[in-house]
GROMACS .gro file of N, CA and C in nm:
model
  540
    1MET      N    1   2.227   0.114  -7.826
    1MET     CA    2   2.240   0.210  -7.913
    1MET      C    3   2.323   0.169  -8.035
    2HIS      N    4   2.279   0.176  -8.150
    2HIS     CA    5   2.360   0.132  -8.257
    2HIS      C    6   2.400   0.236  -8.331
    3SER      N    7   2.517   0.200  -8.406
    3SER     CA    8   2.587   0.322  -8.507
    3SER      C    9   2.498   0.331  -8.619
    4ASP      N   10   2.528   0.442  -8.686
    4ASP     CA   11   2.430   0.452  -8.807
    4ASP      C   12   2.462   0.343  -8.903
    5GLU      N   13   2.570   0.309  -8.927
    5GLU     CA   14   2.614   0.191  -9.017
    5GLU      C   15   2.535   0.072  -8.988
    6GLU      N   16   2.548   0.036  -8.839
    6GLU     CA   17   2.458  -0.082  -8.807
    6GLU      C   18   2.318  -0.070  -8.839
    7LEU      N   19   2.240   0.054  -8.807
    7LEU     CA   20   2.121   0.065  -8.833
    7LEU      C   21   2.082   0.054  -8.972
    8SER      N   22   2.169   0.105  -9.054
    8SER     CA   23   2.154   0.091  -9.204
    8SER      C   24   2.136  -0.054  -9.244
    9ALA      N   25   2.232  -0.126  -9.195
    9ALA     CA   26   2.235  -0.259  -9.218
    9ALA      C   27   2.113  -0.342  -9.183
   10LEU      N   28   2.070  -0.295  -9.048
   10LEU     CA   29   1.957  -0.376  -9.009
   10LEU      C   30   1.838  -0.334  -9.076
   11LEU      N   31   1.811  -0.206  -9.148
   11LEU     CA   32   1.695  -0.151  -9.190
   11LEU      C   33   1.673  -0.226  -9.336
   12LYS      N   34   1.785  -0.273  -9.369
   12LYS     CA   35   1.779  -0.364  -9.529
   12LYS      C   36   1.734  -0.514  -9.487
   13ASP      N   37   1.744  -0.555  -9.364
   13ASP     CA   38   1.715  -0.687  -9.341
   13ASP      C   39   1.564  -0.700  -9.296
   14PRO      N   40   1.485  -0.762  -9.410
   14PRO     CA   41   1.334  -0.775  -9.394
   14PRO      C   42   1.317  -0.829  -9.246
   15GLU      N   43   1.382  -0.913  -9.184
   15GLU     CA   44   1.351  -0.988  -9.069
   15GLU      C   45   1.376  -0.913  -8.951
   16ARG      N   46   1.456  -0.825  -8.959
   16ARG     CA   47   1.493  -0.723  -8.857
   16ARG      C   48   1.458  -0.598  -8.871
   17GLN      N   49   1.395  -0.560  -8.978
   17GLN     CA   50   1.358  -0.422  -9.006
   17GLN      C   51   1.276  -0.351  -8.905
   18ARG      N   52   1.166  -0.417  -8.852
   18ARG     CA   53   1.068  -0.347  -8.767
   18ARG      C   54   1.142  -0.314  -8.633
   19LYS      N   55   1.226  -0.398  -8.597
   19LYS     CA   56   1.305  -0.368  -8.465
   19LYS      C   57   1.401  -0.260  -8.495
   20ALA      N   58   1.466  -0.256  -8.595
   20ALA     CA   59   1.571  -0.145  -8.648
   20ALA      C   60   1.485  -0.030  -8.661
   21PHE      N   61   1.363  -0.009  -8.713
   21PHE     CA   62   1.301   0.089  -8.741
   21PHE      C   63   1.265   0.161  -8.582
   22GLU      N   64   1.213   0.081  -8.491
   22GLU     CA   65   1.195   0.123  -8.369
   22GLU      C   66   1.282   0.186  -8.302
   23GLU      N   67   1.424   0.126  -8.315
   23GLU     CA   68   1.546   0.185  -8.277
   23GLU      C   69   1.574   0.314  -8.342
   24VAL      N   70   1.557   0.328  -8.452
   24VAL     CA   71   1.577   0.452  -8.532
   24VAL      C   72   1.456   0.559  -8.472
   25VAL      N   73   1.357   0.527  -8.443
   25VAL     CA   74   1.262   0.604  -8.373
   25VAL      C   75   1.304   0.660  -8.236
   26ARG      N   76   1.362   0.561  -8.156
   26ARG     CA   77   1.402   0.583  -8.022
   26ARG      C   78   1.552   0.670  -8.039
   27GLN      N   79   1.625   0.650  -8.134
   27GLN     CA   80   1.755   0.719  -8.133
   27GLN      C   81   1.742   0.852  -8.191
   28TYR      N   82   1.674   0.887  -8.272
   28TYR     CA   83   1.667   1.001  -8.361
   28TYR      C   84   1.526   1.086  -8.345
   29GLY      N   85   1.441   1.023  -8.285
   29GLY     CA   86   1.304   1.101  -8.260
   29GLY      C   87   1.306   1.234  -8.204
   30GLU      N   88   1.383   1.237  -8.094
   30GLU     CA   89   1.366   1.378  -8.015
   30GLU      C   90   1.450   1.482  -8.119
   31GLN      N   91   1.559   1.449  -8.173
   31GLN     CA   92   1.631   1.519  -8.252
   31GLN      C   93   1.559   1.577  -8.369
   32ILE      N   94   1.478   1.493  -8.444
   32ILE     CA   95   1.403   1.507  -8.544
   32ILE      C   96   1.275   1.613  -8.505
   33TYR      N   97   1.226   1.562  -8.386
   33TYR     CA   98   1.117   1.662  -8.335
   33TYR      C   99   1.165   1.777  -8.317
   34TRP      N  100   1.277   1.821  -8.267
   34TRP     CA  101   1.327   1.965  -8.252
   34TRP      C  102   1.366   2.037  -8.377
   35MET      N  103   1.413   1.957  -8.460
   35MET     CA  104   1.427   2.026  -8.617
   35MET      C  105   1.296   2.063  -8.668
   36ILE      N  106   1.201   1.978  -8.667
   36ILE     CA  107   1.048   2.008  -8.705
   36ILE      C  108   1.000   2.122  -8.616
   37ARG      N  109   1.020   2.118  -8.479
   37ARG     CA  110   0.933   2.203  -8.387
   37ARG      C  111   0.994   2.349  -8.431
   38ARG      N  112   1.129   2.379  -8.454
   38ARG     CA  113   1.173   2.494  -8.498
   38ARG      C  114   1.111   2.550  -8.625
   39MET      N  115   1.064   2.460  -8.717
   39MET     CA  116   1.020   2.511  -8.829
   39MET      C  117   0.863   2.546  -8.824
   40VAL      N  118   0.796   2.460  -8.749
   40VAL     CA  119   0.645   2.482  -8.746
   40VAL      C  120   0.603   2.557  -8.624
   41ASN      N  121   0.682   2.574  -8.497
   41ASN     CA  122   0.666   2.653  -8.394
   41ASN      C  123   0.568   2.593  -8.292
   42SER      N  124   0.487   2.519  -8.331
   42SER     CA  125   0.376   2.474  -8.236
   42SER      C  126   0.392   2.319  -8.185
   43HIS      N  127   0.400   2.301  -8.070
   43HIS     CA  128   0.421   2.142  -8.025
   43HIS      C  129   0.330   2.047  -8.085
   44GLU      N  130   0.200   2.087  -8.089
   44GLU     CA  131   0.112   2.000  -8.153
   44GLU      C  132   0.122   1.968  -8.309
   45ASP      N  133   0.153   2.078  -8.368
   45ASP     CA  134   0.187   2.068  -8.511
   45ASP      C  135   0.319   1.992  -8.550
   46ALA      N  136   0.420   2.035  -8.454
   46ALA     CA  137   0.554   1.944  -8.457
   46ALA      C  138   0.530   1.784  -8.456
   47ASN      N  139   0.431   1.758  -8.347
   47ASN     CA  140   0.410   1.600  -8.328
   47ASN      C  141   0.342   1.558  -8.437
   48ASP      N  142   0.244   1.618  -8.489
   48ASP     CA  143   0.183   1.574  -8.634
   48ASP      C  144   0.272   1.551  -8.731
   49VAL      N  145   0.363   1.663  -8.759
   49VAL     CA  146   0.470   1.635  -8.869
   49VAL      C  147   0.557   1.504  -8.822
   50LEU      N  148   0.596   1.515  -8.701
   50LEU     CA  149   0.690   1.409  -8.675
   50LEU      C  150   0.632   1.268  -8.711
   51GLN      N  151   0.509   1.237  -8.688
   51GLN     CA  152   0.439   1.133  -8.699
   51GLN      C  153   0.430   1.108  -8.844
   52ASN      N  154   0.385   1.211  -8.928
   52ASN     CA  155   0.376   1.183  -9.089
   52ASN      C  156   0.529   1.168  -9.133
   53SER      N  157   0.632   1.215  -9.072
   53SER     CA  158   0.772   1.194  -9.127
   53SER      C  159   0.804   1.049  -9.102
   54PHE      N  160   0.794   1.003  -8.993
   54PHE     CA  161   0.811   0.865  -8.958
   54PHE      C  162   0.738   0.753  -9.035
   55LEU      N  163   0.617   0.795  -9.048
   55LEU     CA  164   0.514   0.704  -9.135
   55LEU      C  165   0.567   0.720  -9.284
   56LYS      N  166   0.607   0.841  -9.322
   56LYS     CA  167   0.679   0.824  -9.456
   56LYS      C  168   0.787   0.755  -9.475
   57ALA      N  169   0.885   0.778  -9.376
   57ALA     CA  170   1.015   0.695  -9.372
   57ALA      C  171   0.987   0.565  -9.378
   58TRP      N  172   0.883   0.485  -9.295
   58TRP     CA  173   0.860   0.381  -9.273
   58TRP      C  174   0.803   0.292  -9.428
   59ASN      N  175   0.717   0.384  -9.491
   59ASN     CA  176   0.659   0.359  -9.606
   59ASN      C  177   0.778   0.338  -9.720
   60ARG      N  178   0.871   0.433  -9.726
   60ARG     CA  179   0.994   0.432  -9.813
   60ARG      C  180   1.095   0.366  -9.767
   61LEU      N  181   1.095   0.294  -9.685
   61LEU     CA  182   1.187   0.195  -9.632
   61LEU      C  183   1.254   0.120  -9.752
   62PRO      N  184   1.185   0.077  -9.839
   62PRO     CA  185   1.253  -0.011  -9.960
   62PRO      C  186   1.327   0.065 -10.037
   63ASP      N  187   1.303   0.210 -10.024
   63ASP     CA  188   1.379   0.307 -10.122
   63ASP      C  189   1.526   0.346 -10.047
   64PHE      N  190   1.513   0.310  -9.932
   64PHE     CA  191   1.659   0.344  -9.857
   64PHE      C  192   1.764   0.240  -9.872
   65HIS      N  193   1.878   0.297  -9.960
   65HIS     CA  194   1.988   0.205  -9.985
   65HIS      C  195   2.118   0.218  -9.899
   66GLY      N  196   2.100   0.316  -9.821
   66GLY     CA  197   2.200   0.326  -9.725
   66GLY      C  198   2.306   0.423  -9.800
   67ASP      N  199   2.267   0.499  -9.908
   67ASP     CA  200   2.368   0.592  -9.977
   67ASP      C  201   2.407   0.703  -9.890
   68SER      N  202   2.316   0.748  -9.787
   68SER     CA  203   2.347   0.861  -9.686
   68SER      C  204   2.307   0.793  -9.555
   69LYS      N  205   2.345   0.873  -9.457
   69LYS     CA  206   2.318   0.834  -9.323
   69LYS      C  207   2.168   0.829  -9.294
   70VAL      N  208   2.142   0.752  -9.199
   70VAL     CA  209   2.011   0.726  -9.167
   70VAL      C  210   1.939   0.848  -9.108
   71PHE      N  211   2.021   0.914  -9.028
   71PHE     CA  212   1.981   1.066  -8.972
   71PHE      C  213   1.965   1.169  -9.087
   72THR      N  214   2.035   1.153  -9.181
   72THR     CA  215   2.040   1.263  -9.300
   72THR      C  216   1.931   1.223  -9.378
   73TRP      N  217   1.884   1.105  -9.413
   73TRP     CA  218   1.766   1.056  -9.490
   73TRP      C  219   1.641   1.097  -9.419
   74LEU      N  220   1.634   1.061  -9.270
   74LEU     CA  221   1.514   1.097  -9.193
   74LEU      C  222   1.489   1.265  -9.199
   75SER      N  223   1.608   1.322  -9.194
   75SER     CA  224   1.608   1.472  -9.185
   75SER      C  225   1.540   1.534  -9.299
   76ARG      N  226   1.596   1.471  -9.411
   76ARG     CA  227   1.529   1.507  -9.540
   76ARG      C  228   1.378   1.491  -9.551
   77ILE      N  229   1.342   1.381  -9.501
   77ILE     CA  230   1.183   1.364  -9.510
   77ILE      C  231   1.128   1.456  -9.410
   78ALA      N  232   1.174   1.479  -9.294
   78ALA     CA  233   1.105   1.581  -9.201
   78ALA      C  234   1.113   1.703  -9.265
   79ILE      N  235   1.214   1.765  -9.330
   79ILE     CA  236   1.229   1.902  -9.374
   79ILE      C  237   1.116   1.913  -9.467
   80ASN      N  238   1.115   1.817  -9.560
   80ASN     CA  239   1.020   1.809  -9.660
   80ASN      C  240   0.854   1.814  -9.598
   81GLU      N  241   0.832   1.729  -9.521
   81GLU     CA  242   0.717   1.745  -9.445
   81GLU      C  243   0.688   1.864  -9.390
   82SER      N  244   0.780   1.913  -9.314
   82SER     CA  245   0.758   2.054  -9.246
   82SER      C  246   0.747   2.154  -9.332
   83VAL      N  247   0.800   2.163  -9.459
   83VAL     CA  248   0.790   2.263  -9.575
   83VAL      C  249   0.636   2.251  -9.637
   84ASP      N  250   0.604   2.124  -9.662
   84ASP     CA  251   0.475   2.088  -9.698
   84ASP      C  252   0.368   2.139  -9.601
   85PHE      N  253   0.387   2.105  -9.462
   85PHE     CA  254   0.290   2.160  -9.375
   85PHE      C  255   0.278   2.304  -9.377
   86LEU      N  256   0.394   2.384  -9.373
   86LEU     CA  257   0.396   2.531  -9.371
   86LEU      C  258   0.338   2.594  -9.491
   87ARG      N  259   0.350   2.521  -9.606
   87ARG     CA  260   0.259   2.564  -9.749
   87ARG      C  261   0.113   2.534  -9.726
   88ARG      N  262   0.063   2.440  -9.685
   88ARG     CA  263  -0.055   2.412  -9.645
   88ARG      C  264  -0.132   2.513  -9.569
   89GLN      N  265  -0.057   2.560  -9.458
   89GLN     CA  266  -0.091   2.650  -9.358
   89GLN      C  267  -0.097   2.791  -9.440
   90LYS      N  268  -0.015   2.833  -9.514
   90LYS     CA  269  -0.012   2.946  -9.582
   90LYS      C  270  -0.128   2.955  -9.676
   91THR      N  271  -0.182   2.855  -9.731
   91THR     CA  272  -0.292   2.862  -9.835
   91THR      C  273  -0.411   2.840  -9.767
   92ARG      N  274  -0.420   2.808  -9.662
   92ARG     CA  275  -0.550   2.790  -9.566
   92ARG      C  276  -0.578   2.920  -9.520
   93SER      N  277  -0.477   3.012  -9.498
   93SER     CA  278  -0.514   3.139  -9.441
   93SER      C  279  -0.422   3.241  -9.502
   94ALA      N  280  -0.497   3.354  -9.534
   94ALA     CA  281  -0.396   3.463  -9.583
   94ALA      C  282  -0.310   3.512  -9.481
   95VAL      N  283  -0.203   3.526  -9.505
   95VAL     CA  284  -0.095   3.597  -9.409
   95VAL      C  285  -0.124   3.744  -9.398
   96SER      N  286  -0.156   3.786  -9.275
   96SER     CA  287  -0.171   3.916  -9.240
   96SER      C  288  -0.035   3.975  -9.175
   97SER      N  289  -0.032   4.108  -9.161
   97SER     CA  290   0.084   4.153  -9.083
   97SER      C  291   0.076   4.125  -8.951
   98ASP      N  292  -0.047   4.102  -8.881
   98ASP     CA  293  -0.061   4.073  -8.732
   98ASP      C  294  -0.022   3.953  -8.708
   99GLU      N  295  -0.009   3.853  -8.806
   99GLU     CA  296  -0.003   3.710  -8.781
   99GLU      C  297   0.144   3.683  -8.718
  100ASP      N  298   0.253   3.750  -8.750
  100ASP     CA  299   0.377   3.725  -8.685
  100ASP      C  300   0.358   3.752  -8.542
  101MET      N  301   0.295   3.883  -8.514
  101MET     CA  302   0.274   3.902  -8.369
  101MET      C  303   0.206   3.790  -8.281
  102VAL      N  304   0.098   3.733  -8.366
  102VAL     CA  305   0.019   3.640  -8.296
  102VAL      C  306   0.099   3.524  -8.289
  103LEU      N  307   0.218   3.479  -8.363
  103LEU     CA  308   0.290   3.373  -8.349
  103LEU      C  309   0.373   3.416  -8.223
  104ALA      N  310   0.438   3.525  -8.216
  104ALA     CA  311   0.520   3.543  -8.078
  104ALA      C  312   0.437   3.533  -7.956
  105ASN      N  313   0.315   3.584  -7.964
  105ASN     CA  314   0.236   3.567  -7.847
  105ASN      C  315   0.190   3.420  -7.805
  106SER      N  316   0.158   3.355  -7.920
  106SER     CA  317   0.119   3.210  -7.888
  106SER      C  318   0.247   3.115  -7.847
  107LEU      N  319   0.373   3.175  -7.895
  107LEU     CA  320   0.483   3.106  -7.845
  107LEU      C  321   0.502   3.127  -7.703
  108MET      N  322   0.491   3.256  -7.661
  108MET     CA  323   0.489   3.295  -7.505
  108MET      C  324   0.406   3.209  -7.416
  109ALA      N  325   0.289   3.190  -7.482
  109ALA     CA  326   0.178   3.130  -7.401
  109ALA      C  327   0.173   2.961  -7.431
  110ASP      N  328   0.267   2.916  -7.514
  110ASP     CA  329   0.269   2.781  -7.506
  110ASP      C  330   0.335   2.714  -7.397
  111PRO      N  331   0.286   2.623  -7.331
  111PRO     CA  332   0.347   2.564  -7.214
  111PRO      C  333   0.482   2.505  -7.238
  112TYR      N  334   0.510   2.438  -7.373
  112TYR     CA  335   0.629   2.388  -7.387
  112TYR      C  336   0.758   2.478  -7.450
  113PHE      N  337   0.712   2.601  -7.458
  113PHE     CA  338   0.805   2.700  -7.488
  113PHE      C  339   0.861   2.767  -7.366
  114ASP      N  340   0.996   2.739  -7.348
  114ASP     CA  341   1.051   2.802  -7.213
  114ASP      C  342   1.152   2.918  -7.240
  115GLY      N  343   1.145   2.987  -7.368
  115GLY     CA  344   1.215   3.086  -7.382
  115GLY      C  345   1.170   3.215  -7.351
  116ASP      N  346   1.263   3.334  -7.362
  116ASP     CA  347   1.208   3.448  -7.303
  116ASP      C  348   1.165   3.543  -7.438
  117GLU      N  349   1.152   3.670  -7.426
  117GLU     CA  350   1.102   3.748  -7.531
  117GLU      C  351   1.195   3.775  -7.654
  118THR      N  352   1.322   3.751  -7.626
  118THR     CA  353   1.425   3.771  -7.726
  118THR      C  354   1.406   3.653  -7.826
  119GLN      N  355   1.395   3.512  -7.743
  119GLN     CA  356   1.382   3.408  -7.822
  119GLN      C  357   1.237   3.399  -7.917
  120ALA      N  358   1.157   3.464  -7.827
  120ALA     CA  359   1.015   3.473  -7.922
  120ALA      C  360   1.051   3.560  -8.044
  121MET      N  361   1.107   3.670  -8.020
  121MET     CA  362   1.153   3.755  -8.138
  121MET      C  363   1.200   3.682  -8.239
  122LEU      N  364   1.316   3.621  -8.224
  122LEU     CA  365   1.381   3.526  -8.297
  122LEU      C  366   1.295   3.464  -8.382
  123GLN      N  367   1.223   3.373  -8.320
  123GLN     CA  368   1.133   3.282  -8.376
  123GLN      C  369   1.039   3.352  -8.461
  124GLU      N  370   1.001   3.470  -8.446
  124GLU     CA  371   0.912   3.552  -8.530
  124GLU      C  372   0.974   3.603  -8.646
  125ALA      N  373   1.115   3.643  -8.628
  125ALA     CA  374   1.169   3.688  -8.742
  125ALA      C  375   1.214   3.576  -8.832
  126VAL      N  376   1.249   3.445  -8.782
  126VAL     CA  377   1.279   3.330  -8.855
  126VAL      C  378   1.156   3.307  -8.940
  127SER      N  379   1.035   3.314  -8.874
  127SER     CA  380   0.911   3.278  -8.917
  127SER      C  381   0.884   3.369  -9.049
  128ARG      N  382   0.959   3.490  -9.055
  128ARG     CA  383   0.916   3.564  -9.184
  128ARG      C  384   0.993   3.532  -9.293
  129LEU      N  385   1.099   3.451  -9.284
  129LEU     CA  386   1.184   3.410  -9.377
  129LEU      C  387   1.135   3.344  -9.502
  130PRO      N  388   1.147   3.325  -9.610
  130PRO     CA  389   1.108   3.244  -9.714
  130PRO      C  390   1.149   3.083  -9.674
  131ASP      N  391   1.085   3.002  -9.717
  131ASP     CA  392   1.094   2.871  -9.684
  131ASP      C  393   1.243   2.806  -9.693
  132VAL      N  394   1.302   2.860  -9.787
  132VAL     CA  395   1.447   2.793  -9.821
  132VAL      C  396   1.554   2.841  -9.711
  133GLN      N  397   1.529   2.986  -9.711
  133GLN     CA  398   1.629   3.058  -9.599
  133GLN      C  399   1.593   3.000  -9.467
  134ARG      N  400   1.458   3.006  -9.443
  134ARG     CA  401   1.431   2.944  -9.281
  134ARG      C  402   1.485   2.818  -9.266
  135THR      N  403   1.485   2.718  -9.371
  135THR     CA  404   1.518   2.604  -9.342
  135THR      C  405   1.683   2.598  -9.324
  136VAL      N  406   1.744   2.652  -9.412
  136VAL     CA  407   1.876   2.675  -9.406
  136VAL      C  408   1.951   2.746  -9.268
  137PHE      N  409   1.857   2.838  -9.246
  137PHE     CA  410   1.907   2.923  -9.103
  137PHE      C  411   1.887   2.818  -8.998
  138GLN      N  412   1.765   2.751  -8.990
  138GLN     CA  413   1.754   2.669  -8.873
  138GLN      C  414   1.841   2.558  -8.870
  139LEU      N  415   1.858   2.470  -8.985
  139LEU     CA  416   1.965   2.377  -8.978
  139LEU      C  417   2.104   2.406  -8.943
  140ARG      N  418   2.170   2.520  -8.964
  140ARG     CA  419   2.273   2.566  -8.954
  140ARG      C  420   2.293   2.637  -8.805
  141TYR      N  421   2.197   2.715  -8.759
  141TYR     CA  422   2.191   2.789  -8.657
  141TYR      C  423   2.165   2.720  -8.534
  142PHE      N  424   2.050   2.652  -8.548
  142PHE     CA  425   2.004   2.578  -8.425
  142PHE      C  426   2.042   2.427  -8.418
  143ASP      N  427   2.069   2.363  -8.513
  143ASP     CA  428   2.111   2.233  -8.522
  143ASP      C  429   2.267   2.221  -8.556
  144ASN      N  430   2.346   2.340  -8.572
  144ASN     CA  431   2.486   2.333  -8.589
  144ASN      C  432   2.506   2.230  -8.685
  145MET      N  433   2.447   2.219  -8.794
  145MET     CA  434   2.473   2.134  -8.911
  145MET      C  435   2.597   2.180  -8.990
  146LYS      N  436   2.677   2.134  -9.048
  146LYS     CA  437   2.774   2.187  -9.148
  146LYS      C  438   2.712   2.190  -9.278
  147TYR      N  439   2.759   2.279  -9.363
  147TYR     CA  440   2.708   2.314  -9.475
  147TYR      C  441   2.700   2.167  -9.576
  148SER      N  442   2.800   2.115  -9.547
  148SER     CA  443   2.815   1.974  -9.623
  148SER      C  444   2.700   1.902  -9.607
  149GLU      N  445   2.658   1.871  -9.480
  149GLU     CA  446   2.543   1.790  -9.442
  149GLU      C  447   2.418   1.839  -9.492
  150ILE      N  448   2.400   1.988  -9.479
  150ILE     CA  449   2.280   2.054  -9.548
  150ILE      C  450   2.256   2.036  -9.673
  151SER      N  451   2.386   2.042  -9.746
  151SER     CA  452   2.393   2.016  -9.908
  151SER      C  453   2.336   1.889  -9.923
  152LYS      N  454   2.383   1.772  -9.855
  152LYS     CA  455   2.329   1.638  -9.904
  152LYS      C  456   2.175   1.635  -9.857
  153MET      N  457   2.133   1.675  -9.745
  153MET     CA  458   1.993   1.682  -9.731
  153MET      C  459   1.903   1.755  -9.830
  154LEU      N  460   1.951   1.867  -9.859
  154LEU     CA  461   1.856   1.946  -9.959
  154LEU      C  462   1.883   1.941 -10.101
  155HIS      N  463   1.993   1.863 -10.138
  155HIS     CA  464   2.048   1.848 -10.270
  155HIS      C  465   2.067   1.993 -10.342
  156THR      N  466   2.148   2.074 -10.266
  156THR     CA  467   2.178   2.198 -10.338
  156THR      C  468   2.342   2.206 -10.309
  157SER      N  469   2.401   2.309 -10.366
  157SER     CA  470   2.552   2.348 -10.356
  157SER      C  471   2.567   2.420 -10.224
  158GLU      N  472   2.675   2.390 -10.165
  158GLU     CA  473   2.731   2.460 -10.045
  158GLU      C  474   2.736   2.616 -10.062
  159GLY      N  475   2.767   2.643 -10.170
  159GLY     CA  476   2.756   2.796 -10.200
  159GLY      C  477   2.636   2.863 -10.185
  160SER      N  478   2.541   2.792 -10.261
  160SER     CA  479   2.401   2.853 -10.247
  160SER      C  480   2.348   2.835 -10.119
  161LEU      N  481   2.383   2.737 -10.013
  161LEU     CA  482   2.338   2.748  -9.885
  161LEU      C  483   2.390   2.863  -9.806
  162LYS      N  484   2.535   2.887  -9.831
  162LYS     CA  485   2.609   2.992  -9.757
  162LYS      C  486   2.535   3.121  -9.807
  163ALA      N  487   2.489   3.134  -9.928
  163ALA     CA  488   2.432   3.270  -9.954
  163ALA      C  489   2.287   3.283  -9.900
  164SER      N  490   2.233   3.164  -9.895
  164SER     CA  491   2.083   3.165  -9.810
  164SER      C  492   2.093   3.186  -9.676
  165TYR      N  493   2.204   3.128  -9.604
  165TYR     CA  494   2.226   3.166  -9.472
  165TYR      C  495   2.244   3.313  -9.444
  166HIS      N  496   2.344   3.354  -9.528
  166HIS     CA  497   2.393   3.499  -9.499
  166HIS      C  498   2.298   3.608  -9.526
  167ILE      N  499   2.184   3.567  -9.627
  167ILE     CA  500   2.088   3.644  -9.643
  167ILE      C  501   1.980   3.648  -9.531
  168ALA      N  502   1.966   3.527  -9.469
  168ALA     CA  503   1.866   3.512  -9.372
  168ALA      C  504   1.928   3.586  -9.247
  169VAL      N  505   2.031   3.572  -9.221
  169VAL     CA  506   2.109   3.643  -9.095
  169VAL      C  507   2.088   3.789  -9.110
  170LYS      N  508   2.103   3.846  -9.247
  170LYS     CA  509   2.094   3.978  -9.245
  170LYS      C  510   1.955   4.030  -9.230
  171LYS      N  511   1.855   3.954  -9.273
  171LYS     CA  512   1.707   3.976  -9.261
  171LYS      C  513   1.673   3.978  -9.118
  172ILE      N  514   1.727   3.877  -9.030
  172ILE     CA  515   1.688   3.875  -8.905
  172ILE      C  516   1.751   3.999  -8.836
  173SER      N  517   1.881   4.032  -8.845
  173SER     CA  518   1.946   4.119  -8.805
  173SER      C  519   1.867   4.265  -8.826
  174ASP      N  520   1.808   4.272  -8.955
  174ASP     CA  521   1.727   4.388  -8.977
  174ASP      C  522   1.591   4.387  -8.903
  175PHE      N  523   1.551   4.273  -8.880
  175PHE     CA  524   1.409   4.261  -8.799
  175PHE      C  525   1.449   4.326  -8.653
  176PHE      N  526   1.550   4.268  -8.581
  176PHE     CA  527   1.575   4.314  -8.467
  176PHE      C  528   1.604   4.474  -8.450
  177LYS      N  529   1.687   4.527  -8.577
  177LYS     CA  530   1.709   4.656  -8.552
  177LYS      C  531   1.575   4.746  -8.575
  178SER      N  532   1.480   4.685  -8.641
  178SER     CA  533   1.371   4.786  -8.662
  178SER      C  534   1.266   4.759  -8.517
  179HIS      N  535   1.308   4.658  -8.444
  179HIS     CA  536   1.218   4.626  -8.329
  179HIS      C  537   1.290   4.696  -8.201
  180ASP      N  538   1.394   4.772  -8.201
  180ASP     CA  539   1.471   4.822  -8.099
  180ASP      C  540   1.374   4.956  -8.027
   0.00000   0.00000   0.00000
């Protein structure tokens, strides 16, 4: 297992780039998968978005200068791919009020989902958030990322992130109160 600095240096070396990228996939693949999975909710969709994210990262490798950590760079690509995927999903189907219930039911039926009804409700509440609030909430709550890390990933101020997070928490809290 290489440090982020070592991986960054190896990724810049054309002769060792391929092996280094394989190590990046091994080292960060699962963590990136779960980041994506919380955003798109479906195992199959998460795998597709993960593959697209790594493909995009490989194609953008010449643009990686090591200004940020490898994980931060990959996370930014994965988040953008997830948001793009969700936008495409929304445009393909008109959102109905029953769709969120379908999401909760499909989560409970998903063999890869090992949560309970409360977790399904949380995912349903999170799925109702606007894209930015959902992304900030997931990175902060599920991935325990610091605002400073999220700020670098999303290219926005920490104050803006804190506001988005607190609004998201309020909306989720209101969702649970309305379903008591």
